[in-house]
Structures are given as C-alpha cells and as structure tokens.
Amino acid sequence: MKLFEAAESVFLAKGYHAATMDEVAKAAGMSKKTVYALISSKADLFTSLLTHHQSLLKFPEPEPDWTPQDILVAHLLTLARFLLSPSQIAILRLIMAEYTHSPDFGRVFMRNRVIKAKSKLESCLSELAINHGICAPEAKEYAAMLFGMAIGEFHLSTLIGFRAPPSKQALEARVRRAVDIFCAGCCPCAETPE
C-alpha cells in the first residue's frame, strides 16, 4: 500500500516516463532492491497501481425491493463517484499526457480500468434483461450509451478542467434522469416518474 501511494505521488508529480524507480523507492522509504523484490519493473508497478485502484471500485448488492431503475442508478452513481474522484481524474490525465510517448500506455489503462468498469454495467444490463424483461440484447452498446448519457459530459468536463466535479445532488439528478430516459425506451417494466 505504501509503495502504491509513493508510486502514484511520483508518477503524478513527474510523469510516468520521467519518474524513476529510485524516486519511487525513496518516496516509499524503501531501498530500490526491496522495491524490485516486490515489483519487476516500472511498467509492472504502474499496472499494479491501476489494479489497486480498480479494487477500490465496489458496486452495491441490490436489495430485494430494488427496481431495475434502482439497480442502474446505484451502479451508475458508484461508477461516477469513482471516475470523478480527484485521484482517478489525475491518473487519467497522466495517461492522456503519456500516450504520446507510448500508445501501449493507453491500452494498459483500457484493459485494467475502463473495460472492467463498463463490463460491470454490461453484466448489470444483461442480468436485468433476464430477470426483469429489459430489452438489452446489445448490452455492450446499451451500456456505452447509458454511461455516456449519465456520466460522459460530467467526466469529460472535469477531465479537461472545464469545470469542477458535479455536486452530489447534481450527479444524482443527472443519473436518475438518464436512467429514466433509458428505461422509458427499453424497459417494459419501467415506472413512469411522477
């Protein structure tokens, strides 16, 4: 854990390519030899850091009385709060800046973070299709559309520094509206908001 904190701090301060394992070891209060006993390379350390961050993303277990809309709202809010957190925004900015040095850098991010997060939304839609009659034969495309409608503009605006992350209330209102619109179009069981 201390190694990940140190690595994140050094990577964000120096950039991935400019950061050295000596600097990471010093920031972690470890010898370089100890760091290399734990991690085989800087690339492995960065991948492990992304995996560590991904492990912090915990989706709620649906309650028995939750509607399909409740489930989608809960999952999207969890995902949005995670992606809009300062540390996630900082890491994504780092990846975007480093992409010009190494296109593989972006692929590591996609493999370790984006795909896993979106696949959770896809599996949620597939499960809702089975259990609640939602028409979601193309769960992957639907998940991308719902993600974009609910979170996309907030995420991009925050990422490029156009504005601060939305308030808790604004985020929840946007996610609920997006889910209502989405479900009105593809959920035979959707409840019409009053």
Tab-separated table of C-alpha atoms in Angstrom:
chain	number	residue	atom	x	y	z
A	1	MET	CA	0.000	0.000	0.000
A	2	LYS	CA	2.787	2.423	0.906
A	3	LEU	CA	4.539	1.554	-2.348
A	4	PHE	CA	1.399	2.340	-4.365
A	5	GLU	CA	0.948	5.686	-2.594
A	6	ALA	CA	4.578	6.563	-3.272
A	7	ALA	CA	4.394	5.441	-6.902
A	8	GLU	CA	1.210	7.401	-7.519
A	9	SER	CA	2.722	10.510	-5.961
A	10	VAL	CA	5.901	10.261	-8.044
A	11	PHE	CA	4.089	9.384	-11.290
A	12	LEU	CA	1.685	12.299	-10.893
A	13	ALA	CA	4.440	14.761	-9.977
A	14	LYS	CA	6.994	13.733	-12.623
A	15	GLY	CA	5.003	11.925	-15.284
A	16	TYR	CA	5.357	8.220	-15.920
A	17	HIS	CA	8.303	8.369	-18.319
A	18	ALA	CA	10.292	10.918	-16.300
A	19	ALA	CA	9.715	9.124	-12.985
A	20	THR	CA	12.417	6.747	-11.833
A	21	MET	CA	12.266	3.702	-9.624
A	22	ASP	CA	14.884	5.388	-7.408
A	23	GLU	CA	12.413	8.211	-6.766
A	24	VAL	CA	9.610	5.754	-6.053
A	25	ALA	CA	11.798	3.783	-3.645
A	26	LYS	CA	12.852	6.957	-1.837
A	27	ALA	CA	9.246	8.191	-1.563
A	28	ALA	CA	8.186	4.786	-0.198
A	29	GLY	CA	11.031	4.746	2.322
A	30	MET	CA	12.397	1.550	0.784
A	31	SER	CA	15.566	0.524	-0.937
A	32	LYS	CA	15.445	0.093	-4.690
A	33	LYS	CA	16.345	-3.567	-4.132
A	34	THR	CA	13.276	-4.012	-1.900
A	35	VAL	CA	11.049	-2.350	-4.487
A	36	TYR	CA	12.356	-4.671	-7.220
A	37	ALA	CA	11.782	-7.661	-4.940
A	38	LEU	CA	8.091	-6.656	-4.900
A	39	ILE	CA	7.671	-5.346	-8.450
A	40	SER	CA	9.633	-6.394	-11.542
A	41	SER	CA	9.553	-3.112	-13.490
A	42	LYS	CA	8.162	0.402	-13.635
A	43	ALA	CA	5.525	-0.780	-16.116
A	44	ASP	CA	4.555	-3.600	-13.748
A	45	LEU	CA	4.341	-1.100	-10.890
A	46	PHE	CA	2.045	1.149	-12.903
A	47	THR	CA	-0.161	-1.774	-13.936
A	48	SER	CA	-0.313	-2.898	-10.293
A	49	LEU	CA	-1.230	0.645	-9.259
A	50	LEU	CA	-4.128	0.629	-11.735
A	51	THR	CA	-5.224	-2.787	-10.472
A	52	HIS	CA	-5.093	-1.485	-6.903
A	53	HIS	CA	-7.289	1.473	-7.844
A	54	GLN	CA	-9.697	-0.850	-9.647
A	55	SER	CA	-10.015	-2.940	-6.476
A	56	LEU	CA	-11.385	0.144	-4.703
A	57	LEU	CA	-14.424	0.184	-7.008
A	58	LYS	CA	-17.147	-1.709	-5.135
A	59	PHE	CA	-20.621	-1.967	-6.592
A	60	PRO	CA	-23.546	-2.396	-4.176
A	61	GLU	CA	-25.511	-5.618	-3.935
A	62	PRO	CA	-29.099	-4.939	-4.990
A	63	GLU	CA	-31.707	-5.017	-2.248
A	64	PRO	CA	-34.668	-7.380	-2.787
A	65	ASP	CA	-37.111	-4.492	-3.297
A	66	TRP	CA	-34.984	-2.569	-5.811
A	67	THR	CA	-36.475	-1.932	-9.240
A	68	PRO	CA	-34.367	-2.185	-12.405
A	69	GLN	CA	-34.074	1.609	-12.269
A	70	ASP	CA	-32.797	1.471	-8.669
A	71	ILE	CA	-30.138	-1.041	-9.688
A	72	LEU	CA	-28.974	1.028	-12.656
A	73	VAL	CA	-28.924	4.238	-10.601
A	74	ALA	CA	-26.903	2.586	-7.820
A	75	HIS	CA	-24.360	1.136	-10.253
A	76	LEU	CA	-24.001	4.348	-12.262
A	77	LEU	CA	-23.621	6.500	-9.142
A	78	THR	CA	-20.946	4.163	-7.804
A	79	LEU	CA	-19.107	4.264	-11.110
A	80	ALA	CA	-19.477	8.045	-11.453
A	81	ARG	CA	-18.212	8.768	-7.939
A	82	PHE	CA	-15.221	6.546	-8.603
A	83	LEU	CA	-14.378	8.031	-12.011
A	84	LEU	CA	-14.894	11.629	-10.872
A	85	SER	CA	-12.740	11.293	-7.756
A	86	PRO	CA	-9.641	13.506	-7.782
A	87	SER	CA	-7.248	10.541	-7.841
A	88	GLN	CA	-8.973	8.903	-10.817
A	89	ILE	CA	-9.088	12.169	-12.748
A	90	ALA	CA	-5.377	12.726	-12.027
A	91	ILE	CA	-4.425	9.234	-13.194
A	92	LEU	CA	-6.445	9.561	-16.392
A	93	ARG	CA	-4.812	12.931	-17.110
A	94	LEU	CA	-1.417	11.280	-16.602
A	95	ILE	CA	-2.323	8.506	-19.031
A	96	MET	CA	-3.520	11.008	-21.616
A	97	ALA	CA	-0.310	13.032	-21.301
A	98	GLU	CA	1.888	9.932	-21.555
A	99	TYR	CA	0.019	8.448	-24.507
A	100	THR	CA	2.184	10.364	-26.996
A	101	HIS	CA	5.283	8.634	-25.598
A	102	SER	CA	3.727	5.187	-25.690
A	103	PRO	CA	0.373	4.211	-27.198
A	104	ASP	CA	0.611	0.959	-25.206
A	105	PHE	CA	0.181	3.048	-22.075
A	106	GLY	CA	-3.432	3.772	-23.018
A	107	ARG	CA	-4.075	0.111	-23.771
A	108	VAL	CA	-2.989	-0.847	-20.244
A	109	PHE	CA	-5.477	1.667	-18.881
A	110	MET	CA	-8.284	0.365	-21.090
A	111	ARG	CA	-7.567	-3.221	-20.135
A	112	ASN	CA	-7.265	-2.571	-16.419
A	113	ARG	CA	-9.871	0.066	-15.781
A	114	VAL	CA	-12.339	1.106	-18.423
A	115	ILE	CA	-13.230	-2.346	-19.720
A	116	LYS	CA	-13.764	-3.741	-16.220
A	117	ALA	CA	-15.959	-0.834	-15.165
A	118	LYS	CA	-18.054	-0.893	-18.329
A	119	SER	CA	-18.346	-4.684	-18.269
A	120	LYS	CA	-19.981	-4.371	-14.852
A	121	LEU	CA	-22.617	-2.113	-16.382
A	122	GLU	CA	-22.996	-4.525	-19.315
A	123	SER	CA	-23.486	-7.506	-16.995
A	124	CYS	CA	-25.997	-5.472	-14.988
A	125	LEU	CA	-27.985	-4.787	-18.167
A	126	SER	CA	-27.789	-8.429	-19.244
A	127	GLU	CA	-28.999	-9.572	-15.831
A	128	LEU	CA	-31.841	-7.056	-15.896
A	129	ALA	CA	-32.808	-8.326	-19.349
A	130	ILE	CA	-33.073	-11.856	-17.990
A	131	ASN	CA	-34.733	-11.039	-14.663
A	132	HIS	CA	-36.897	-8.033	-15.496
A	133	GLY	CA	-37.650	-8.197	-19.199
A	134	ILE	CA	-35.479	-5.260	-20.248
A	135	CYS	CA	-34.787	-5.457	-23.955
A	136	ALA	CA	-30.992	-5.472	-23.855
A	137	PRO	CA	-29.726	-7.889	-26.499
A	138	GLU	CA	-26.869	-5.489	-27.214
A	139	ALA	CA	-25.809	-4.869	-23.623
A	140	LYS	CA	-22.371	-3.555	-24.610
A	141	GLU	CA	-23.768	-0.836	-26.857
A	142	TYR	CA	-26.555	-0.004	-24.400
A	143	ALA	CA	-24.067	0.243	-21.534
A	144	ALA	CA	-21.914	2.674	-23.523
A	145	MET	CA	-24.951	4.771	-24.408
A	146	LEU	CA	-26.246	4.858	-20.835
A	147	PHE	CA	-22.775	5.634	-19.470
A	148	GLY	CA	-22.372	8.496	-21.935
A	149	MET	CA	-25.781	9.953	-21.202
A	150	ALA	CA	-25.448	9.689	-17.420
A	151	ILE	CA	-21.780	10.436	-16.800
A	152	GLY	CA	-19.992	11.315	-20.037
A	153	GLU	CA	-20.343	15.101	-20.072
A	154	PHE	CA	-19.507	15.433	-16.371
A	155	HIS	CA	-16.474	13.191	-16.789
A	156	LEU	CA	-15.102	14.971	-19.852
A	157	SER	CA	-15.700	18.460	-18.403
A	158	THR	CA	-13.933	17.514	-15.177
A	159	LEU	CA	-11.117	15.747	-17.003
A	160	ILE	CA	-10.242	18.725	-19.203
A	161	GLY	CA	-10.619	21.162	-16.310
A	162	PHE	CA	-13.601	22.936	-17.827
A	163	ARG	CA	-15.413	22.681	-14.515
A	164	ALA	CA	-15.226	21.112	-11.086
A	165	PRO	CA	-16.811	17.711	-10.499
A	166	PRO	CA	-20.583	17.991	-10.069
A	167	SER	CA	-22.132	18.183	-6.631
A	168	LYS	CA	-23.588	15.022	-5.155
A	169	GLN	CA	-27.090	16.361	-5.842
A	170	ALA	CA	-26.358	17.333	-9.457
A	171	LEU	CA	-24.739	13.968	-10.154
A	172	GLU	CA	-27.617	12.016	-8.656
A	173	ALA	CA	-30.198	14.105	-10.538
A	174	ARG	CA	-28.370	13.566	-13.865
A	175	VAL	CA	-28.001	9.831	-13.300
A	176	ARG	CA	-31.667	9.441	-12.334
A	177	ARG	CA	-32.823	11.418	-15.395
A	178	ALA	CA	-30.593	9.367	-17.676
A	179	VAL	CA	-31.868	6.092	-16.224
A	180	ASP	CA	-35.489	7.272	-16.544
A	181	ILE	CA	-34.957	8.187	-20.210
A	182	PHE	CA	-33.083	4.951	-20.886
A	183	CYS	CA	-35.688	2.760	-19.200
A	184	ALA	CA	-38.582	4.562	-20.879
A	185	GLY	CA	-37.091	3.466	-24.178
A	186	CYS	CA	-36.229	-0.142	-23.424
A	187	CYS	CA	-37.874	-1.341	-20.200
A	188	PRO	CA	-41.405	-2.656	-20.427
A	189	CYS	CA	-41.487	-2.633	-16.634
A	190	ALA	CA	-40.293	0.979	-16.283
A	191	GLU	CA	-42.210	3.062	-13.832
A	192	THR	CA	-43.094	6.485	-15.153
A	193	PRO	CA	-41.723	9.200	-12.825
A	194	GLU	CA	-44.473	11.292	-11.278
